[in-house]
XYZ file of C-alpha atoms in Angstrom:
582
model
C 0.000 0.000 0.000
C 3.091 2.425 0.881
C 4.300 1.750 -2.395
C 1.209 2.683 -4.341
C 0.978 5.633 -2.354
C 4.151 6.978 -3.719
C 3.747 5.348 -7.041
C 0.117 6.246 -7.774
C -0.489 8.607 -10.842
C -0.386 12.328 -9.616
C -4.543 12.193 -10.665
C -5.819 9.274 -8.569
C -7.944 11.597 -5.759
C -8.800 14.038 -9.144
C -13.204 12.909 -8.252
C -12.771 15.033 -5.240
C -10.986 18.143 -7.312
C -14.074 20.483 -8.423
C -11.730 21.475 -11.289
C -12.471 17.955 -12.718
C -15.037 18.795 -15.544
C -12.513 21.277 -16.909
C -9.301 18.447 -17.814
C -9.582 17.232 -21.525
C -9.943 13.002 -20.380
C -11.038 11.180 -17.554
C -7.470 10.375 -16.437
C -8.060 7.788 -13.959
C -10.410 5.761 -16.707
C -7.783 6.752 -19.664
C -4.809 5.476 -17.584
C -6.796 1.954 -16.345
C -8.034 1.244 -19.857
C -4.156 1.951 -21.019
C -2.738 -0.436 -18.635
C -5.376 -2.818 -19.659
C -4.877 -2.691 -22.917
C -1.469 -2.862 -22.720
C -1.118 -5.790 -20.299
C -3.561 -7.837 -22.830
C -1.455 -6.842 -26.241
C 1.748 -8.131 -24.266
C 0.385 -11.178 -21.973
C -2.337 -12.163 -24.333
C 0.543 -13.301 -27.323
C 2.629 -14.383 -24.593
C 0.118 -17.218 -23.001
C -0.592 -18.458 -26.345
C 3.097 -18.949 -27.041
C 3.730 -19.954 -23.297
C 0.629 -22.551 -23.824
C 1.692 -23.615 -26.996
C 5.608 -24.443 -25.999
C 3.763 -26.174 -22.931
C 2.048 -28.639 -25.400
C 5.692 -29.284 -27.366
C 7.648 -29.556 -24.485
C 5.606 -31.807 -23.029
C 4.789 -34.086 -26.386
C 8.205 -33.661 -26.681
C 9.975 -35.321 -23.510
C 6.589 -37.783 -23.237
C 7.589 -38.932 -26.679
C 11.120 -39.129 -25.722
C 10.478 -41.460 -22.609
C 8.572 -43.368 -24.599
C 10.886 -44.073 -27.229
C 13.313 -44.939 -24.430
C 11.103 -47.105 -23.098
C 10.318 -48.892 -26.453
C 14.116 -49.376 -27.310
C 15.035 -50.768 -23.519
C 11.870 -53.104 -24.345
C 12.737 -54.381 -27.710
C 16.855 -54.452 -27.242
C 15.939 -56.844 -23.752
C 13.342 -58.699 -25.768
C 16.374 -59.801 -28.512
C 18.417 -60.517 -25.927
C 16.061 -63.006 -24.387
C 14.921 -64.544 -27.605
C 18.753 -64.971 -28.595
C 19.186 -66.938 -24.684
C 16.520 -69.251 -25.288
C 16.931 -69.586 -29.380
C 20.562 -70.416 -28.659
C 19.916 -73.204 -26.251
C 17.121 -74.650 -28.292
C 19.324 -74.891 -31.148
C 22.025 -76.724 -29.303
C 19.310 -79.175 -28.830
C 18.390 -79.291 -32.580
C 22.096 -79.762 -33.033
C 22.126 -82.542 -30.922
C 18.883 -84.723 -32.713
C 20.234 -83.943 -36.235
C 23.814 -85.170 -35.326
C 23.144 -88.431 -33.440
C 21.119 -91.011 -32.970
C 18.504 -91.829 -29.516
C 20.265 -95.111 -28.922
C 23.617 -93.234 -28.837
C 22.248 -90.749 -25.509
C 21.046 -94.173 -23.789
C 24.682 -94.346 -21.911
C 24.503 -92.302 -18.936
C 28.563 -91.601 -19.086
C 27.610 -90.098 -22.675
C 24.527 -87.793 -21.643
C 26.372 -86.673 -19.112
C 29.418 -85.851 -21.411
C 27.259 -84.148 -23.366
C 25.662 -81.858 -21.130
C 29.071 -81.345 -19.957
C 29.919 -79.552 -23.346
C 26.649 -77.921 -23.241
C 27.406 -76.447 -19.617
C 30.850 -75.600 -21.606
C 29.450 -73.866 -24.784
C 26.933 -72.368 -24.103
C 26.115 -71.800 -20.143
C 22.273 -72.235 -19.273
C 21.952 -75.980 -18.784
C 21.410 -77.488 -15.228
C 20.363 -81.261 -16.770
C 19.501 -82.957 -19.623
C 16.986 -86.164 -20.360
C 15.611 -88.273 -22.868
C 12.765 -89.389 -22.760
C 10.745 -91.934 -24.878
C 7.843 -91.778 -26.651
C 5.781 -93.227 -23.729
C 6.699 -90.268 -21.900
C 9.200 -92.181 -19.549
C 12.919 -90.762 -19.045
C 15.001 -93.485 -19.616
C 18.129 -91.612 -19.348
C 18.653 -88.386 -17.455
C 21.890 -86.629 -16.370
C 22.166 -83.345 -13.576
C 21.754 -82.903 -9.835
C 17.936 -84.191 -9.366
C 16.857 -87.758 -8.985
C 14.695 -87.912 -12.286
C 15.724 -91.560 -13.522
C 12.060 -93.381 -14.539
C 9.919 -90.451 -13.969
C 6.893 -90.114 -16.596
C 5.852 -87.406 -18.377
C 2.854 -88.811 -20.358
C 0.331 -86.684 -18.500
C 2.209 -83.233 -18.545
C 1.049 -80.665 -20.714
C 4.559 -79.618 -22.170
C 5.527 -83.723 -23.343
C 2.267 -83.397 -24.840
C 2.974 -79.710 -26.753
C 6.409 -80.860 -27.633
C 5.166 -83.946 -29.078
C 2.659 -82.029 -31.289
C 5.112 -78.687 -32.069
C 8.334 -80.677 -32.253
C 10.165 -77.838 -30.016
C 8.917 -76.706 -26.984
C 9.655 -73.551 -24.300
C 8.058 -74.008 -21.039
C 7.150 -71.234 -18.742
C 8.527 -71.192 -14.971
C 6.981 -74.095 -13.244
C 7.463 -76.071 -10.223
C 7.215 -79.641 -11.343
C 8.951 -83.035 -9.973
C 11.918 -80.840 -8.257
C 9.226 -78.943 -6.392
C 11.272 -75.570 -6.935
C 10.194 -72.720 -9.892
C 12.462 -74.039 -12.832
C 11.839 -74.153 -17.004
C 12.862 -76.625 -19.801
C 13.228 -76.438 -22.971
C 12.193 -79.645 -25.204
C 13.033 -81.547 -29.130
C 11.079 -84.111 -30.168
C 13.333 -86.330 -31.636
C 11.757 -88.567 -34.228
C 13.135 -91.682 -35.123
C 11.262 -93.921 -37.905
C 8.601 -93.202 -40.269
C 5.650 -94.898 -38.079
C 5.696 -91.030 -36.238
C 7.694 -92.558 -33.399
C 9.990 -90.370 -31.513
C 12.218 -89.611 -28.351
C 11.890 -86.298 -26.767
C 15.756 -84.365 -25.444
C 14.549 -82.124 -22.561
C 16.699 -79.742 -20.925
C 16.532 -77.639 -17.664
C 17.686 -74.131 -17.855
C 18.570 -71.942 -15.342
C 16.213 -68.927 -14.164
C 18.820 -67.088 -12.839
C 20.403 -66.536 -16.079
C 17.227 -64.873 -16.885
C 17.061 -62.800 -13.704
C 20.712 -61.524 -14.500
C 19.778 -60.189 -17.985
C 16.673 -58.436 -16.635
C 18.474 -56.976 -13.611
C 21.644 -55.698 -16.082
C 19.447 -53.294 -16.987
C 19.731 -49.550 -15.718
C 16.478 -48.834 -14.436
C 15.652 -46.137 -11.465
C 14.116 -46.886 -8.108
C 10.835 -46.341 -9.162
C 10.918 -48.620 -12.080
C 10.806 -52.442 -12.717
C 11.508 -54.680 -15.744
C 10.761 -59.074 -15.098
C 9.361 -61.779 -17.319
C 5.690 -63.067 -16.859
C 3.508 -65.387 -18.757
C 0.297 -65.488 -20.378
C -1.185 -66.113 -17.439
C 0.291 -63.015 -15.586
C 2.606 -64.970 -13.517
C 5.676 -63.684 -12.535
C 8.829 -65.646 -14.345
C 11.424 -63.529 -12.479
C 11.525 -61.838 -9.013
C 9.908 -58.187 -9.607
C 10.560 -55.045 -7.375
C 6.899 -54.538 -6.946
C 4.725 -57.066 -7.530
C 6.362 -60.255 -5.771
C 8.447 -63.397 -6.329
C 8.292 -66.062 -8.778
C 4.847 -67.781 -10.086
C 3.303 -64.629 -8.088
C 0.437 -63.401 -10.286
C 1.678 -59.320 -10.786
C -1.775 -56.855 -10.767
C -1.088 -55.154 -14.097
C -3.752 -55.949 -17.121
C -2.109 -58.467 -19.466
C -1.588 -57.138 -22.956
C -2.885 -58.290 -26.092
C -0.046 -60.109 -28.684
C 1.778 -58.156 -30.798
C 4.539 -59.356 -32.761
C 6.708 -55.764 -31.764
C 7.225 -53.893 -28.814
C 4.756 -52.071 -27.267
C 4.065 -49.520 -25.030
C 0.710 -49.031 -23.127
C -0.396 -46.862 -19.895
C -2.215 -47.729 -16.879
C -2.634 -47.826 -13.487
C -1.038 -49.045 -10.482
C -2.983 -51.123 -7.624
C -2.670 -47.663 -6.211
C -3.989 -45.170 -8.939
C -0.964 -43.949 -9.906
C -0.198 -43.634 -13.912
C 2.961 -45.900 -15.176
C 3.924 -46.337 -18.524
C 4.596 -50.341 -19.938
C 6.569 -51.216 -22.352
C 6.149 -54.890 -23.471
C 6.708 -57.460 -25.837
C 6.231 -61.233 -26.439
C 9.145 -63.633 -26.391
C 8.767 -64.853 -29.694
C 7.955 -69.296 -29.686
C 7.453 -68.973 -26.001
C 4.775 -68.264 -23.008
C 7.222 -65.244 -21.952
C 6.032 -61.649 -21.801
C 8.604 -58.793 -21.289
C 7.208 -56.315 -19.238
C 9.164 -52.604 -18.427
C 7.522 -50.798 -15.518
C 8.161 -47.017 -14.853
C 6.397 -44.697 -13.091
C 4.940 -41.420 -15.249
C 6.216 -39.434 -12.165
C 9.846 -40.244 -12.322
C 9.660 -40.535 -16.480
C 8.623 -37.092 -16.410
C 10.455 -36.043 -13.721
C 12.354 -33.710 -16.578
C 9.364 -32.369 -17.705
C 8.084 -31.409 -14.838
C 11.398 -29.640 -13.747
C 10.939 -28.060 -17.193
C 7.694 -27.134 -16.515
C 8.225 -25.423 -13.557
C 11.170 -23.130 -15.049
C 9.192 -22.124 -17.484
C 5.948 -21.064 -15.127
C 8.445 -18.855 -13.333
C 9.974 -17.303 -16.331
C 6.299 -17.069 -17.422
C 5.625 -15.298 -14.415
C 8.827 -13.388 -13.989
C 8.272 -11.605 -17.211
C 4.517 -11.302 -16.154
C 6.090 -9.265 -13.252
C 8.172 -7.383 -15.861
C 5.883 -6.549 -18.344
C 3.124 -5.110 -15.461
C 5.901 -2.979 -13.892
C 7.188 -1.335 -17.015
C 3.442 -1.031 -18.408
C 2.621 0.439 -15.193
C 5.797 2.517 -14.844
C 5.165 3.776 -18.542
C 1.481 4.270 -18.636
C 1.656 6.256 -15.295
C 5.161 8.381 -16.891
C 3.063 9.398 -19.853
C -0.695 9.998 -18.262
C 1.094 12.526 -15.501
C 2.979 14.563 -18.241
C -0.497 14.621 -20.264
C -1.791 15.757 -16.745
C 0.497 18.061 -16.029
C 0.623 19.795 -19.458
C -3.245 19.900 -19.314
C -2.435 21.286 -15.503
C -0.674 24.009 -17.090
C -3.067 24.638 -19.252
C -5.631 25.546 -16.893
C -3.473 28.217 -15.122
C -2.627 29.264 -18.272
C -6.580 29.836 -19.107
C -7.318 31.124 -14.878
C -4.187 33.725 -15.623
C -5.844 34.612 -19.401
C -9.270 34.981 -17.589
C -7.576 37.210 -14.737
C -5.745 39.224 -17.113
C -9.011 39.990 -19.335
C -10.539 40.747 -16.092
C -8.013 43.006 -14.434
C -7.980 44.965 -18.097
C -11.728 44.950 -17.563
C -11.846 46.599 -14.541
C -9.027 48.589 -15.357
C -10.767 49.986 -18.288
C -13.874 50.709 -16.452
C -11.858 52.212 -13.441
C -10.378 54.589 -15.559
C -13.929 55.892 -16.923
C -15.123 56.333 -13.540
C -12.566 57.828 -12.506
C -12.408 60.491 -14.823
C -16.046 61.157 -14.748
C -16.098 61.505 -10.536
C -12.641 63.357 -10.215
C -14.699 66.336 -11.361
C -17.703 66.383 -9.475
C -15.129 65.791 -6.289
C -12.992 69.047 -7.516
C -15.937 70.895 -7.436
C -17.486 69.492 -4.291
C -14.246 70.038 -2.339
C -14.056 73.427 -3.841
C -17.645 74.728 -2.763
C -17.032 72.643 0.602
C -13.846 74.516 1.261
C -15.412 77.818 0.366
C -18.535 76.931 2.557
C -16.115 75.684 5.813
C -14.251 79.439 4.894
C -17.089 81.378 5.086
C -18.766 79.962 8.259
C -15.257 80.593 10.153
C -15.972 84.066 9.614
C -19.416 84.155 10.682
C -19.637 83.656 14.354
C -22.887 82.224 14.431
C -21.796 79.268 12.224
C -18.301 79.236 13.909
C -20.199 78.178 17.319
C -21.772 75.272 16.199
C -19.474 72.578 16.272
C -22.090 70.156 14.861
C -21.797 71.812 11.413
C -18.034 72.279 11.423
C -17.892 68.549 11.736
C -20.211 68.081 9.163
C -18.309 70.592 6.888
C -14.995 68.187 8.044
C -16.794 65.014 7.106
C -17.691 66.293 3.494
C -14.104 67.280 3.322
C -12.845 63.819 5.064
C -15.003 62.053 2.165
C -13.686 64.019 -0.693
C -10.323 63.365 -0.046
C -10.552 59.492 0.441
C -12.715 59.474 -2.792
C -9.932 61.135 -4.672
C -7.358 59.011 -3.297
C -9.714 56.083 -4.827
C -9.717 57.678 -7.947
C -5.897 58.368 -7.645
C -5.410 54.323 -6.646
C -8.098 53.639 -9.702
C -6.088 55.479 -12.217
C -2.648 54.106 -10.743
C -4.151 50.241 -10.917
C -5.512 51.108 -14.888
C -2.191 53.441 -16.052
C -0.142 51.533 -18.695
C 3.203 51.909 -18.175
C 6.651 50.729 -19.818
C 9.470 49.224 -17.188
C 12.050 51.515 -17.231
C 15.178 48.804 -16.564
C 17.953 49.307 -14.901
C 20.546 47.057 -13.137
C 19.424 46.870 -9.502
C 20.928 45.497 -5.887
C 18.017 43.933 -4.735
C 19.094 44.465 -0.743
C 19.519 47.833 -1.314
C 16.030 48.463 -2.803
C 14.354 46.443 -0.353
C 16.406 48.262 2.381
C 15.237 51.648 0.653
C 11.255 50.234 0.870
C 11.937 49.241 4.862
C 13.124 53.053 5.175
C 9.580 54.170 3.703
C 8.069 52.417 6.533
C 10.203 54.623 8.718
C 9.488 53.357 12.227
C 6.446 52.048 11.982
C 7.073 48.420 12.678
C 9.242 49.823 15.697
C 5.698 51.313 17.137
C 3.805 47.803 16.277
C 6.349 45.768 17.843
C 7.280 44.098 14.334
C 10.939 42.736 14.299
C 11.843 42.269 11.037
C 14.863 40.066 9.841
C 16.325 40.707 6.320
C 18.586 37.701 4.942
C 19.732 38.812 1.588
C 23.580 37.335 0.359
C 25.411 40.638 -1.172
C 26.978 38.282 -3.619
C 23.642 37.936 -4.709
C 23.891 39.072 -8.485
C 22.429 41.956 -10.112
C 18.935 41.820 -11.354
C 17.570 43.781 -14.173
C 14.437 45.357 -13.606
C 12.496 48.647 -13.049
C 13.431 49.897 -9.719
C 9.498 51.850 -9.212
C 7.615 49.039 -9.910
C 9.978 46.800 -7.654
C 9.649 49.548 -5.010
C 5.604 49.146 -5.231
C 5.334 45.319 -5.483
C 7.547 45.344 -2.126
C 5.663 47.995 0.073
C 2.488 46.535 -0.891
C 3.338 43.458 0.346
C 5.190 44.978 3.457
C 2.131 46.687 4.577
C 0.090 43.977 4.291
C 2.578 41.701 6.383
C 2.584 44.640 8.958
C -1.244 45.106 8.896
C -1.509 41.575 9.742
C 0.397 41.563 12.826
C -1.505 44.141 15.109
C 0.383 43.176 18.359
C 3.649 42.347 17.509
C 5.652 40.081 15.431
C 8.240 38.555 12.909
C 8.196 40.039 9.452
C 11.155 38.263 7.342
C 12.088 38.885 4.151
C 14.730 36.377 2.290
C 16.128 36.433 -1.569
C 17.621 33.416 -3.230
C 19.251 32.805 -6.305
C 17.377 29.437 -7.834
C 17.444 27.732 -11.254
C 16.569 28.843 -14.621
C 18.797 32.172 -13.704
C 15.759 34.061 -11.628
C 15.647 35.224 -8.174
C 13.092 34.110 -5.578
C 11.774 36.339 -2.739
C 9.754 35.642 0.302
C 8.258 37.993 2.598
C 7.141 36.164 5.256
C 4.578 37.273 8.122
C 3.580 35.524 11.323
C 0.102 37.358 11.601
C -2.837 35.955 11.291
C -3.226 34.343 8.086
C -5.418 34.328 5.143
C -8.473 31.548 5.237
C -8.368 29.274 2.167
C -11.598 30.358 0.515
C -10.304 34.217 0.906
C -6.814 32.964 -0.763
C -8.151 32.214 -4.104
C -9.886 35.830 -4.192
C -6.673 38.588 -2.659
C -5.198 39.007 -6.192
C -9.045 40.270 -7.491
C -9.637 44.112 -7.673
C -11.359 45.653 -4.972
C -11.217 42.315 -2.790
C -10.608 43.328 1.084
C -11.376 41.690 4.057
C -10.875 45.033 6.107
C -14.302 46.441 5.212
C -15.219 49.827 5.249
C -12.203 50.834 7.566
C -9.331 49.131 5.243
C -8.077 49.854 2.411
C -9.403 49.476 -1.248
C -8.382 46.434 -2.113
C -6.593 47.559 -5.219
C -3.146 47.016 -3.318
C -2.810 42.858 -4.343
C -4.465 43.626 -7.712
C -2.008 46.461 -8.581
C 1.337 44.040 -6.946
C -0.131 41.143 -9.161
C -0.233 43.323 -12.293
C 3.376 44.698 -11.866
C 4.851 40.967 -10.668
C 3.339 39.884 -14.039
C 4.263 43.025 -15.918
C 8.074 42.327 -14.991
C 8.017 38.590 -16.339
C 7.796 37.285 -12.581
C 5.208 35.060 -10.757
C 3.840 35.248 -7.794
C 2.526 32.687 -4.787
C 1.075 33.082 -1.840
C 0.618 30.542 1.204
C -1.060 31.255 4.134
C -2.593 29.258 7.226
C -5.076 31.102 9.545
C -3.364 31.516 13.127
C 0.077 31.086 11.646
C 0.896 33.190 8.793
C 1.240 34.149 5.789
C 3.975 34.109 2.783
C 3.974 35.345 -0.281
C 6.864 34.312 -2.862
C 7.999 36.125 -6.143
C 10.047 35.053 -8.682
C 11.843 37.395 -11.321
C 14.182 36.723 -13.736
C 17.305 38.363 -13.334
C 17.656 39.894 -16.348
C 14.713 41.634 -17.418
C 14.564 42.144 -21.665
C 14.176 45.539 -22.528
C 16.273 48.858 -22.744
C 19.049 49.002 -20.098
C 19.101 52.696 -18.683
C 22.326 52.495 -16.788
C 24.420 49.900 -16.814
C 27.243 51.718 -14.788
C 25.162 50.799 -11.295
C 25.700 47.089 -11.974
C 29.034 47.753 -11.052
């Protein structure tokens, strides 16, 4: 609120000013609509740009994830199909290169699965097993000699689909382990062996677990089912059944969002293990994926708001600059237009004080004349001398006369045109030759009065009589205002554009404010009948303004008053002497 108060446009309290209906706009409304308009023609393009990067940006980076995503997704999902695609091939190596009967020596399967262990890594056993579904050979850590198959799903798929990928099961071991299967056929009647190999999980757990993913996120294997293959981060151990929606096939790598068991949004990226029940499955959360966009994001709401900032202070800054310069020139205007009016007035009155003037300075000559003759020729008649009641009447006529003509005289002063004779001038020593007019009159009222004018003060160039007047008018009023006693002071300073300023200053008491607009009209007094004519203002105005100057008053009631005149120092017109500058 302080701020505004010393920021606020110079015309913000104008509805109380009765001079409102005479300014050319409604400032307060111009300057409002201006910053209005101005804060929509530079915000308005800048939200639509601001909304518009918003949209990019964020396409941009959610694109970007994505594509991340989808290239972790399908890189893993090669990897995997290589592991198992490998291994199964070993196998098909195996049945093209030998014969059943040739695997039915234990010493041999187990050489064999030796290399395998050797080559290729993966293998924890390896059995044949004959068409009935009986292993009749079988070579690793697990006591599988003579068990059947015949009634498990997977000797039943890898009879039909010659090779065969299992998902994670628990089986004869009792422990979460797959196998991978050939049939291996031997005669034309459709008879066959099957080679069935265990491969280790943890082979798969160490390619998923290679991969760099964040806290948040999670990558395992699950089947069709939606049971978990590999240990996940977040949704259990092996063969536990994870929460996510399983996707539909697609022969690529997807990506797909959803929902957590808690609401939250996570991006997927998935893909089928090709000739398997495997599905690839890539976790993140949308938070942490977008974790850059968001930090993004909020940079660019405080530079959106930052230059919001900006943009109102200069508009404000600007709009209020250029509405108080429009004020104050239309400011100027007006006392431009007051001083025309009072000027046409003044010449008004002096034009019609001059024609009555004139035309009652004769009928007074002649009244004072007969009256003067009349008061004569009673003092020589003794019967008129006695009676003092008509002397003093022949002393009032008299009395009247002679302040009537002293109007007149004041009238015809106030009206006469005159041209400023110039001369250079000491202004101390004309003001100290106005305070010696007043000979000791302030002495009598108990008036101290205290003159501070610099003698380097420089010389001003005006005319000495009208400076003369201007200052006892102005001293006499200062003294008639302090009736008991006082401080008149009177103080000259040199200030800028090369002109003088002087104060005469009074401690009387004081001029009320609806009087102040009115001392500089003719014939305004507030001495009534017993005061003077109210010419003396009037007549100081006309001279202040007739010598280029200005003058301003201020004045409180009970304190004082001041009145302050400005005059240029050099005055343009004929010099008359420019010796006394010296």
């Amino acid at each position: 609120m302080d701020v505004f108060q010393h920021t606020r446009p110079h015309f913000w309290n104008i509805r109380a000013s009765k001079t409102h209906d005479r300014l050319l706009f409604n400032y307060r409304r111009v300057w409002l609509v201006s910053i209005f308009l101005l804060l929509v023609v530079s915000l308005f393009p800048m939200s639509i740009l601001m909304g518009i990067n918003f949209k990019l940006a964020h396409e941009a980076i959610s694109n970007e994830n994505r594509l991340r995503t989808l290239r972790i997704t399908s890189n893993t999902r090669r990897t995997i199909t290589y592991f198992l695609e490998e291994r199964l091939d070993a196998l098909r190596f195996i049945v093209q290169g030998r014969k059943p009967e040739s695997l039915t020596s234990n010493e041999e399967l187990r050489y064999l699965l030796l290399n395998l262990k050797m080559g290729f890594g993966g293998f924890v056993d390896l059995g044949l097993i004959d068409q009935s579904g009986m292993q009749i050979n079988y070579a690793g850590p697990f006591d599988l000699q003579g068990k059947s198959y015949k009634d498990q799903d997977w000797f039943t798929k890898c009879a039909e689909e010659c090779s065969y990928i299992s998902d994670v099961f628990l089986g004869y071991r009792n422990r979460p382990h797959m196998i991978i299967a050939q049939r291996w056929p031997v005669g034309e009647d459709g008879s066959f062996y099957v080679l069935r190999s265990t491969l280790d999980i943890t082979k798969f757990i160490t390619i998923i677990s290679s991969l760099d993913l964040t806290a948040g996120s999670d990558a395992f294997i699950c089947n069709h089912e939606g049971l978990l293959q590999t240990p996940s981060r977040h949704f259990g151990e092996v063969l536990a059944k994870i929460t996510l929606p399983i996707p539909e096939y697609s022969p690529h790598s997807q990506i797909m969002e959803v929902e957590d068991h808690k609401g939250n949004p996570i991006l997927v990226g998935y893909a089928f293990i090709e000739n398997s029940p495997y599905i690839l499955m890539l976790v993140k959360r949308s938070e942490e994926v977008m974790k850059g966009w968001y930090s993004l994001r909020d940079e660019m709401i405080w530079f959106f708001f930052g230059s919001s900032v900006v943009i109102l202070i200069v508009v404000y800054g600007m709009a209020t600059f250029i509405m108080n310069r429009v004020y104050d020139a239309d400011q100027g205007r007006l006392k431009a237009m007051e001083r025309l009016e009072s000027s046409s007035r003044l010449i008004s009155v002096g034009r019609l004080a001059t024609g009555v003037a004139h035309e009652i300075n004769n009928p007074l000559a002649v009244i004072s004349e007969n009256a003067g003759l009349l008061k004569d020729i009673f003092t020589f008649k003794k019967e008129y001398k006695e009676d003092p009641q008509l002397m003093e009447l022949i002393d009032a006529v008299l009395e009247s006369v002679e302040r009537s003509g002293a109007i007149t005289k004041q009238l015809l002063g106030f009206a006469r045109q005159f041209e400023p004779s110039i001369s250079p001038l000491h202004l101390k020593e004309v003001m100290s030759e106005v305070l010696s007019f007043l000979g000791k009159e302030p002495l009598y009222r108990n008036i101290s009065v205290h003159m501070d004018i610099p003698e380097d003060l420089p010389v001003i160039y005006s005319d000495r009589r009208s400076l003369q007047q201007i200052f006892l008018n102005l001293i006499n009023n200062a003294i008639q205002a302090m009736n008991s006693g006082g401080l008149l002071d009177i103080t000259a300073r040199k200030i800028q554009g090369d002109r003088v300023s002087i104060s005469i200053q009074d401690n009387g008491r004081g001029i009320s404010p609806e009087n102040l607009k009115k001392i500089f009209e003719p014939f305004f007094t507030t001495r009534g009948l017993n005061g003077g004519t109210g010419l003396g203002l009037s007549i100081t105005y006309g001279l202040v303004r007739k010598l280029n100057g200005d003058i301003t008053v201020h004045s409180e009631l009970g304190v004082g008053t001041m009145f302050v005149i400005t005059l240029p120092f050099r005055f343009e017109g004929d010099i008359k002497d420019e010796s006394l500058a010296r």
